Amino acid sequence: MSLSLDGRYAAPDSPQDMSWVMPYAHSDIARDHLTSLWEPATTAVLGRVNAEGFLGFWPTVIGMEGADPRDEAFAKWLVETDKVVLSSTLDKAPWERTTIVDKPAAEAVEDLKATDGEDILVLSSASVIKALLAADQVDRLALTVFPLFLGGGPRLFDDGLPAGKWALVSQSAGEHGTLALVYDRLH
């Protein structure tokens, strides 16, 4: 999940506007961080809105002239991996290798954890991540923190989350003061 230094994942006026991320998303630190997250994952979980954005853009990167090899590798992974899109409005998947699930995020992820597979990666879908945090179902939290204040907008960490301890398992700093952080839940 991408966050501003003041803990926001979206700008105050337009939650869909991610232009504030773009100056930082193309950095080596952000690309390397994302690569470390998707490589061990066999399933991607997305909310509908995020799925439409990701799956509308990333496949176009494959074969794009001048594309960073890390971006192209992620795009290929996203197309080829199993995807679960949480939605109460879609009735069929407009993307290959995609299952639409109309149930709460915690239930859907519990079902996925019961199957064979490697890591389940929730890709920047704040509503899904927030629901899983509230249900105490996040094992690893990967954050890319960008050095700016948005000054308003929705926060990832709402009051009332279950208490718990986390261990920092990976940290790196890069261009512009961007931080890539990975925390594992201590049980």
Coordinates of C-alpha atoms in Angstrom, one line a residue:
M1 CA 0.0 0.0 0.0
S2 CA 1.3 3.5 -0.9
L3 CA 1.0 6.0 1.9
S4 CA 1.8 9.7 2.3
L5 CA 3.9 10.6 5.3
D6 CA 0.7 11.8 7.1
G7 CA -0.8 8.3 6.7
R8 CA -3.1 8.9 3.8
Y9 CA -3.7 6.6 0.8
A10 CA -5.7 9.1 -1.3
A11 CA -6.0 12.8 -1.7
P12 CA -8.8 14.6 0.0
D13 CA -10.7 15.8 -3.0
S14 CA -10.6 12.8 -5.2
P15 CA -10.0 9.3 -3.8
Q16 CA -9.4 7.9 -7.3
D17 CA -6.7 10.5 -8.1
M18 CA -3.3 8.8 -7.5
S19 CA -1.3 11.5 -9.3
W20 CA 0.5 12.2 -6.0
V21 CA 2.1 8.8 -6.2
M22 CA 3.4 9.0 -9.7
P23 CA 6.5 11.0 -9.1
Y24 CA 7.6 8.3 -6.6
A25 CA 6.2 5.1 -8.1
H26 CA 8.7 5.2 -10.9
S27 CA 11.6 5.1 -8.6
D28 CA 14.0 2.1 -8.1
I29 CA 12.9 1.7 -4.5
A30 CA 9.2 1.5 -5.3
R31 CA 9.8 -0.9 -8.3
D32 CA 12.1 -3.2 -6.3
H33 CA 9.7 -3.2 -3.3
L34 CA 6.8 -4.2 -5.5
T35 CA 8.9 -7.0 -7.2
S36 CA 9.7 -8.4 -3.8
L37 CA 6.0 -8.6 -3.0
W38 CA 4.6 -10.2 -6.2
E39 CA 7.4 -12.7 -6.9
P40 CA 6.3 -15.2 -4.1
A41 CA 2.6 -14.6 -4.6
T42 CA 0.3 -17.0 -6.5
T43 CA -2.9 -15.0 -6.0
A44 CA -3.8 -11.4 -6.3
V45 CA -6.8 -10.0 -4.4
L46 CA -8.3 -6.7 -5.5
G47 CA -11.4 -4.6 -4.9
R48 CA -13.4 -3.9 -8.0
V49 CA -12.4 -0.3 -8.4
N50 CA -8.7 -1.1 -8.0
A51 CA -9.1 -4.1 -10.3
E52 CA -10.5 -1.9 -13.0
G53 CA -7.6 0.5 -12.7
F54 CA -4.9 -2.1 -12.5
L55 CA -6.2 -4.4 -15.1
G56 CA -7.1 -1.6 -17.4
F57 CA -3.5 -0.3 -17.3
W58 CA -0.9 -3.0 -16.5
P59 CA -1.5 -5.3 -19.5
T60 CA -0.7 -2.4 -21.8
V61 CA 2.8 -2.2 -20.3
I62 CA 3.7 -5.7 -21.7
G63 CA 5.8 -5.0 -24.8
M64 CA 5.6 -1.2 -24.4
E65 CA 8.7 0.5 -25.8
G66 CA 10.9 1.8 -23.1
A67 CA 9.0 0.0 -20.3
D68 CA 11.1 -0.8 -17.2
P69 CA 11.7 -4.5 -17.1
R70 CA 10.4 -4.7 -13.5
D71 CA 7.2 -3.0 -14.6
E72 CA 6.8 -5.4 -17.5
A73 CA 7.5 -8.4 -15.3
F74 CA 4.8 -7.3 -12.8
A75 CA 2.4 -6.7 -15.7
K76 CA 3.0 -10.3 -17.0
W77 CA 2.6 -11.7 -13.5
L78 CA -0.7 -9.8 -13.0
V79 CA -2.1 -11.1 -16.3
E80 CA -1.0 -14.7 -15.6
T81 CA -1.7 -15.1 -11.9
D82 CA -5.0 -16.1 -10.4
K83 CA -7.0 -13.0 -9.4
V84 CA -9.8 -12.7 -6.9
V85 CA -11.9 -9.5 -7.3
L86 CA -14.2 -8.6 -4.5
S87 CA -17.3 -7.1 -5.9
S88 CA -21.0 -7.0 -5.3
T89 CA -21.7 -5.3 -8.7
L90 CA -19.7 -7.4 -11.2
D91 CA -21.4 -10.6 -12.2
K92 CA -18.7 -11.9 -14.5
A93 CA -15.0 -11.4 -14.8
P94 CA -13.9 -9.2 -17.7
W95 CA -10.3 -10.4 -17.2
E96 CA -8.7 -13.8 -17.7
R97 CA -7.8 -16.0 -14.7
T98 CA -10.2 -13.9 -12.5
T99 CA -12.8 -15.0 -10.0
I100 CA -15.5 -12.6 -8.8
V101 CA -16.4 -13.0 -5.2
D102 CA -19.3 -11.3 -3.6
K103 CA -18.6 -11.7 0.1
P104 CA -16.8 -9.7 2.8
A105 CA -13.0 -9.5 2.4
A106 CA -12.3 -11.4 5.6
E107 CA -14.4 -14.4 4.5
A108 CA -13.0 -14.4 1.0
V109 CA -9.4 -14.4 2.3
E110 CA -10.2 -17.1 4.8
D111 CA -11.4 -19.3 2.0
L112 CA -8.2 -18.6 0.0
K113 CA -6.0 -19.4 3.0
A114 CA -7.7 -22.8 3.2
T115 CA -6.5 -23.7 -0.3
D116 CA -3.0 -24.7 -1.5
G117 CA -0.9 -21.9 -2.7
E118 CA 1.8 -19.4 -1.9
D119 CA 1.4 -15.8 -0.8
I120 CA -1.9 -14.0 -1.3
L121 CA -1.1 -10.4 -2.3
V122 CA -3.7 -7.7 -1.8
L123 CA -2.8 -5.0 -4.3
S124 CA -3.3 -1.5 -3.0
S125 CA -7.0 -2.0 -2.4
A126 CA -7.5 0.1 0.6
S127 CA -11.1 -1.1 1.3
V128 CA -9.9 -4.7 1.3
I129 CA -6.8 -4.0 3.4
K130 CA -8.8 -2.0 5.9
A131 CA -11.3 -4.8 6.3
L132 CA -8.6 -7.4 6.7
L133 CA -6.8 -5.3 9.3
A134 CA -10.1 -4.8 11.2
A135 CA -10.6 -8.6 11.1
D136 CA -7.0 -9.2 12.3
Q137 CA -6.2 -11.2 9.1
V138 CA -3.1 -9.5 7.8
D139 CA 0.1 -11.5 8.3
R140 CA 2.4 -9.1 6.4
L141 CA 2.0 -5.4 5.9
A142 CA 4.1 -3.9 3.1
L143 CA 4.1 -0.1 2.9
T144 CA 5.7 2.4 0.5
V145 CA 5.8 5.7 2.3
F146 CA 6.3 8.8 0.2
P147 CA 7.7 12.0 1.7
L148 CA 4.7 14.3 1.4
F149 CA 1.7 15.4 3.4
L150 CA -1.6 15.2 1.6
G151 CA -3.2 17.2 4.4
G152 CA -6.4 15.3 4.3
G153 CA -8.1 12.3 2.7
P154 CA -8.7 8.8 4.0
R155 CA -6.3 7.1 6.3
L156 CA -5.3 3.4 6.1
F157 CA -5.2 2.9 9.9
D158 CA -8.6 3.7 11.4
D159 CA -9.1 3.9 15.1
G160 CA -10.3 0.7 16.7
L161 CA -8.0 -1.8 15.0
P162 CA -7.2 -4.9 17.0
A163 CA -4.2 -4.4 19.2
G164 CA -1.1 -6.3 18.1
K165 CA 2.6 -6.3 17.6
W166 CA 4.5 -6.2 14.4
A167 CA 8.2 -6.9 13.5
L168 CA 10.0 -4.9 10.9
V169 CA 11.5 -7.5 8.5
S170 CA 12.6 -5.3 5.7
Q171 CA 13.4 -1.7 5.2
S172 CA 15.0 0.4 2.5
A173 CA 15.2 4.0 1.6
G174 CA 15.5 5.4 -1.8
E175 CA 15.2 8.4 -4.1
H176 CA 13.3 11.4 -2.8
G177 CA 13.2 9.9 0.7
T178 CA 10.8 7.1 -0.2
L179 CA 10.7 4.3 2.3
A180 CA 9.8 0.7 1.6
L181 CA 8.8 -1.1 4.8
V182 CA 7.6 -4.7 5.4
Y183 CA 6.2 -5.8 8.8
D184 CA 5.2 -9.3 9.9
R185 CA 2.5 -9.8 12.4
L186 CA 3.7 -11.3 15.7
H187 CA 1.3 -14.0 16.9

